[in-house]
Short mmCIF file of C-alpha atoms in Angstrom, two decimals:
data_model
loop_
_atom_site.label_atom_id
_atom_site.label_comp_id
_atom_site.label_asym_id
_atom_site.label_seq_id
_atom_site.Cartn_x
_atom_site.Cartn_y
_atom_site.Cartn_z
CA UNK A 859 47.55 5.96 12.02
CA UNK A 860 44.33 7.72 11.68
CA UNK A 861 43.01 4.84 9.46
CA UNK A 862 43.58 2.33 12.22
CA UNK A 863 41.91 4.60 14.69
CA UNK A 864 38.81 4.96 12.41
CA UNK A 865 38.79 1.23 11.79
CA UNK A 866 38.94 1.61 7.97
CA UNK A 867 40.90 -1.55 7.73
CA UNK A 868 38.41 -3.68 9.74
CA UNK A 869 36.42 -5.87 7.40
CA UNK A 870 32.78 -6.55 8.30
CA UNK A 871 33.13 -10.23 7.51
CA UNK A 872 35.92 -12.43 8.70
CA UNK A 873 38.55 -13.50 6.11
CA UNK A 874 38.60 -17.00 7.59
CA UNK A 875 35.55 -18.92 8.58
CA UNK A 876 36.61 -19.25 12.25
CA UNK A 877 36.17 -15.76 13.64
CA UNK A 878 32.69 -14.14 14.30
CA UNK A 879 31.82 -11.17 12.04
CA UNK A 880 32.38 -7.78 13.42
CA UNK A 881 28.99 -6.06 13.93
CA UNK A 882 28.40 -3.31 11.23
CA UNK A 883 26.81 -1.10 13.92
CA UNK A 884 29.54 -1.70 16.40
CA UNK A 885 32.06 -0.29 13.87
CA UNK A 886 29.75 2.60 12.93
CA UNK A 887 29.41 3.38 16.73
CA UNK A 888 33.24 3.56 16.84
CA UNK A 889 33.30 5.88 13.79
CA UNK A 890 30.64 8.20 15.39
CA UNK A 891 32.77 8.46 18.60
CA UNK A 892 35.97 9.02 16.69
CA UNK A 893 34.48 11.51 14.35
CA UNK A 894 33.80 13.81 17.42
CA UNK A 895 37.63 13.67 18.10
CA UNK A 896 38.45 15.11 14.57
CA UNK A 897 36.01 18.10 14.68
CA UNK A 898 36.36 21.41 16.26
CA UNK A 899 33.38 23.18 17.65
CA UNK A 900 33.05 27.03 17.89
CA UNK A 901 34.23 28.49 21.11
CA UNK A 902 31.51 28.28 23.74
CA UNK A 903 29.52 25.80 21.76
CA UNK A 904 30.26 22.94 24.00
CA UNK A 905 28.85 23.72 27.48
CA UNK A 906 30.17 22.06 30.72
CA UNK A 907 27.50 19.37 30.51
CA UNK A 908 27.56 15.82 29.16
CA UNK A 909 28.70 15.28 25.59
CA UNK A 910 25.46 14.08 23.92
CA UNK A 911 25.18 11.68 20.90
CA UNK A 912 21.59 11.83 19.84
CA UNK A 913 19.95 9.14 17.64
CA UNK A 914 17.09 10.55 15.66
CA UNK A 915 14.47 8.05 14.34
CA UNK A 916 14.63 4.19 14.42
CA UNK A 917 17.86 3.19 16.26
CA UNK A 918 19.93 0.98 13.99
CA UNK A 919 22.64 0.60 16.65
CA UNK A 920 20.65 -1.24 19.35
CA UNK A 921 23.06 -2.26 22.20
CA UNK A 922 26.16 -1.60 20.05
CA UNK A 923 26.30 2.08 20.84
CA UNK A 924 25.79 1.50 24.66
CA UNK A 925 29.48 0.77 24.92
CA UNK A 926 29.98 4.59 24.38
CA UNK A 927 27.60 5.60 27.23
CA UNK A 928 29.75 6.63 30.19
CA UNK A 929 32.85 7.20 28.24
CA UNK A 930 34.56 10.60 28.33
CA UNK A 931 34.85 12.77 25.19
CA UNK A 932 36.43 16.28 25.12
CA UNK A 933 36.73 16.14 28.92
CA UNK A 934 32.84 15.52 29.28
CA UNK A 935 30.90 12.41 30.17
CA UNK A 936 29.26 10.89 27.11
CA UNK A 937 25.62 10.09 26.99
CA UNK A 938 23.40 8.56 24.26
CA UNK A 939 19.89 9.82 23.85
CA UNK A 940 17.36 8.47 21.53
CA UNK A 941 14.20 10.25 20.13
CA UNK A 942 11.82 10.29 17.21
CA UNK A 943 11.70 14.12 17.33
CA UNK A 944 14.55 16.56 16.66
CA UNK A 945 13.17 18.92 19.22
CA UNK A 946 14.17 16.48 22.07
CA UNK A 947 17.75 16.27 20.55
CA UNK A 948 18.50 19.97 19.95
CA UNK A 949 21.14 19.75 22.62
CA UNK A 950 23.00 17.03 20.96
CA UNK A 951 26.60 17.57 20.08
CA UNK A 952 26.56 14.60 17.49
CA UNK A 953 23.25 13.70 15.99
CA UNK A 954 22.92 10.45 14.11
CA UNK A 955 20.02 10.66 11.69
CA UNK A 956 18.61 7.28 10.89
CA UNK A 957 17.30 6.05 7.56
CA UNK A 958 13.71 6.18 8.96
CA UNK A 959 14.03 9.97 8.89
CA UNK A 960 14.40 10.05 4.96
CA UNK A 961 10.95 11.61 4.42
CA UNK A 962 11.64 14.26 6.96
CA UNK A 963 15.26 15.00 6.34
CA UNK A 964 14.72 18.50 4.87
CA UNK A 965 12.52 19.51 7.93
CA UNK A 966 15.24 18.03 10.26
CA UNK A 967 17.94 20.09 8.74
CA UNK A 968 15.84 23.19 8.66
CA UNK A 969 15.09 22.83 12.32
CA UNK A 970 18.73 22.41 13.14
CA UNK A 971 19.29 25.78 11.20
CA UNK A 972 23.10 25.61 11.03
CA UNK A 973 23.51 24.88 14.75
CA UNK A 974 26.87 23.59 15.76
CA UNK A 975 25.75 19.91 15.78
CA UNK A 976 27.71 17.30 14.00
CA UNK A 977 25.17 15.38 11.83
CA UNK A 978 26.03 11.81 10.90
CA UNK A 979 24.04 9.16 9.02
CA UNK A 980 24.42 5.97 7.03
CA UNK A 981 21.79 6.52 4.40
CA UNK A 982 22.41 7.00 0.66
CA UNK A 983 21.92 10.65 -0.37
CA UNK A 984 21.86 12.12 3.13
CA UNK A 985 25.19 13.87 2.68
CA UNK A 986 23.77 15.71 -0.40
CA UNK A 987 20.70 16.33 1.70
CA UNK A 988 22.45 18.31 4.39
CA UNK A 989 24.03 15.71 6.60
CA UNK A 990 27.76 16.41 7.39
CA UNK A 991 29.12 12.94 7.49
CA UNK A 992 27.61 9.89 5.82
CA UNK A 993 28.86 6.19 6.28
CA UNK A 994 28.62 3.70 3.48
CA UNK A 995 29.82 0.25 2.86
CA UNK A 996 32.34 -0.51 0.09
CA UNK A 997 34.10 -3.82 -0.43
CA UNK A 998 32.95 -4.96 2.96
CA UNK A 999 34.54 -1.92 4.67
CA UNK A 1000 32.87 0.97 6.29
CA UNK A 1001 33.83 4.27 4.57
CA UNK A 1002 32.52 7.68 4.89
CA UNK A 1003 31.84 10.80 2.89
CA UNK A 1004 31.79 14.38 4.13
CA UNK A 1005 30.00 17.46 3.05
CA UNK A 1006 32.36 20.12 4.33
CA UNK A 1007 30.24 23.12 3.40
CA UNK A 1008 27.43 22.07 5.57
CA UNK A 1009 29.88 21.72 8.55
CA UNK A 1010 31.31 25.15 7.86
CA UNK A 1011 27.89 26.79 7.85
CA UNK A 1012 27.35 25.30 11.33
CA UNK A 1013 30.67 26.70 12.52
CA UNK A 1014 32.27 23.21 12.76
CA UNK A 1015 35.82 22.69 11.51
CA UNK A 1016 36.59 19.14 10.35
CA UNK A 1017 40.23 17.99 10.65
CA UNK A 1018 42.18 17.96 7.35
CA UNK A 1019 43.22 14.43 8.37
CA UNK A 1020 39.62 13.26 8.29
CA UNK A 1021 38.87 15.10 5.20
CA UNK A 1022 41.72 13.31 3.36
CA UNK A 1023 40.24 9.94 4.30
CA UNK A 1024 36.76 10.84 3.14
CA UNK A 1025 34.99 11.02 -0.16
CA UNK A 1026 34.03 14.71 -0.50
CA UNK A 1027 30.49 15.51 -1.58
CA UNK A 1028 28.51 18.71 -2.31
CA UNK A 1029 24.97 19.57 -1.82
#
């Protein structure tokens, strides 16, 4: 059931030549949204304000993530905010860190300083560099790896269901 929710069985390219390919970043936007459903934040960490998905650095999603804007998540209206500086995204509940931040990843993670922010990326090595969940492609399917220790340090509890589907990595 969870695999269907997460879209793990959706190939990026059609099996027949007739259907249009599913956009990689549309699938990744769905993953980001669904990850938040399988993470528990510390008591009091989610204020009665909009649920913010921040995108740090060059936005790879384009309009694909706009379908999330205005949805409800954890009984809060969801908004998507983009910025090139982590300071402008400190109130994010989920922070997608783009590949363009590779040279500044260490500084970004230090600035977050174990705040209860679910960090997500799709860049090789980012999970080992401190990002909690990293998306990758394998056999034309989107998969994910999780660094549970980083999440624990930030006070986030990732569902055992999600952990079972992930490749577990360490720092």
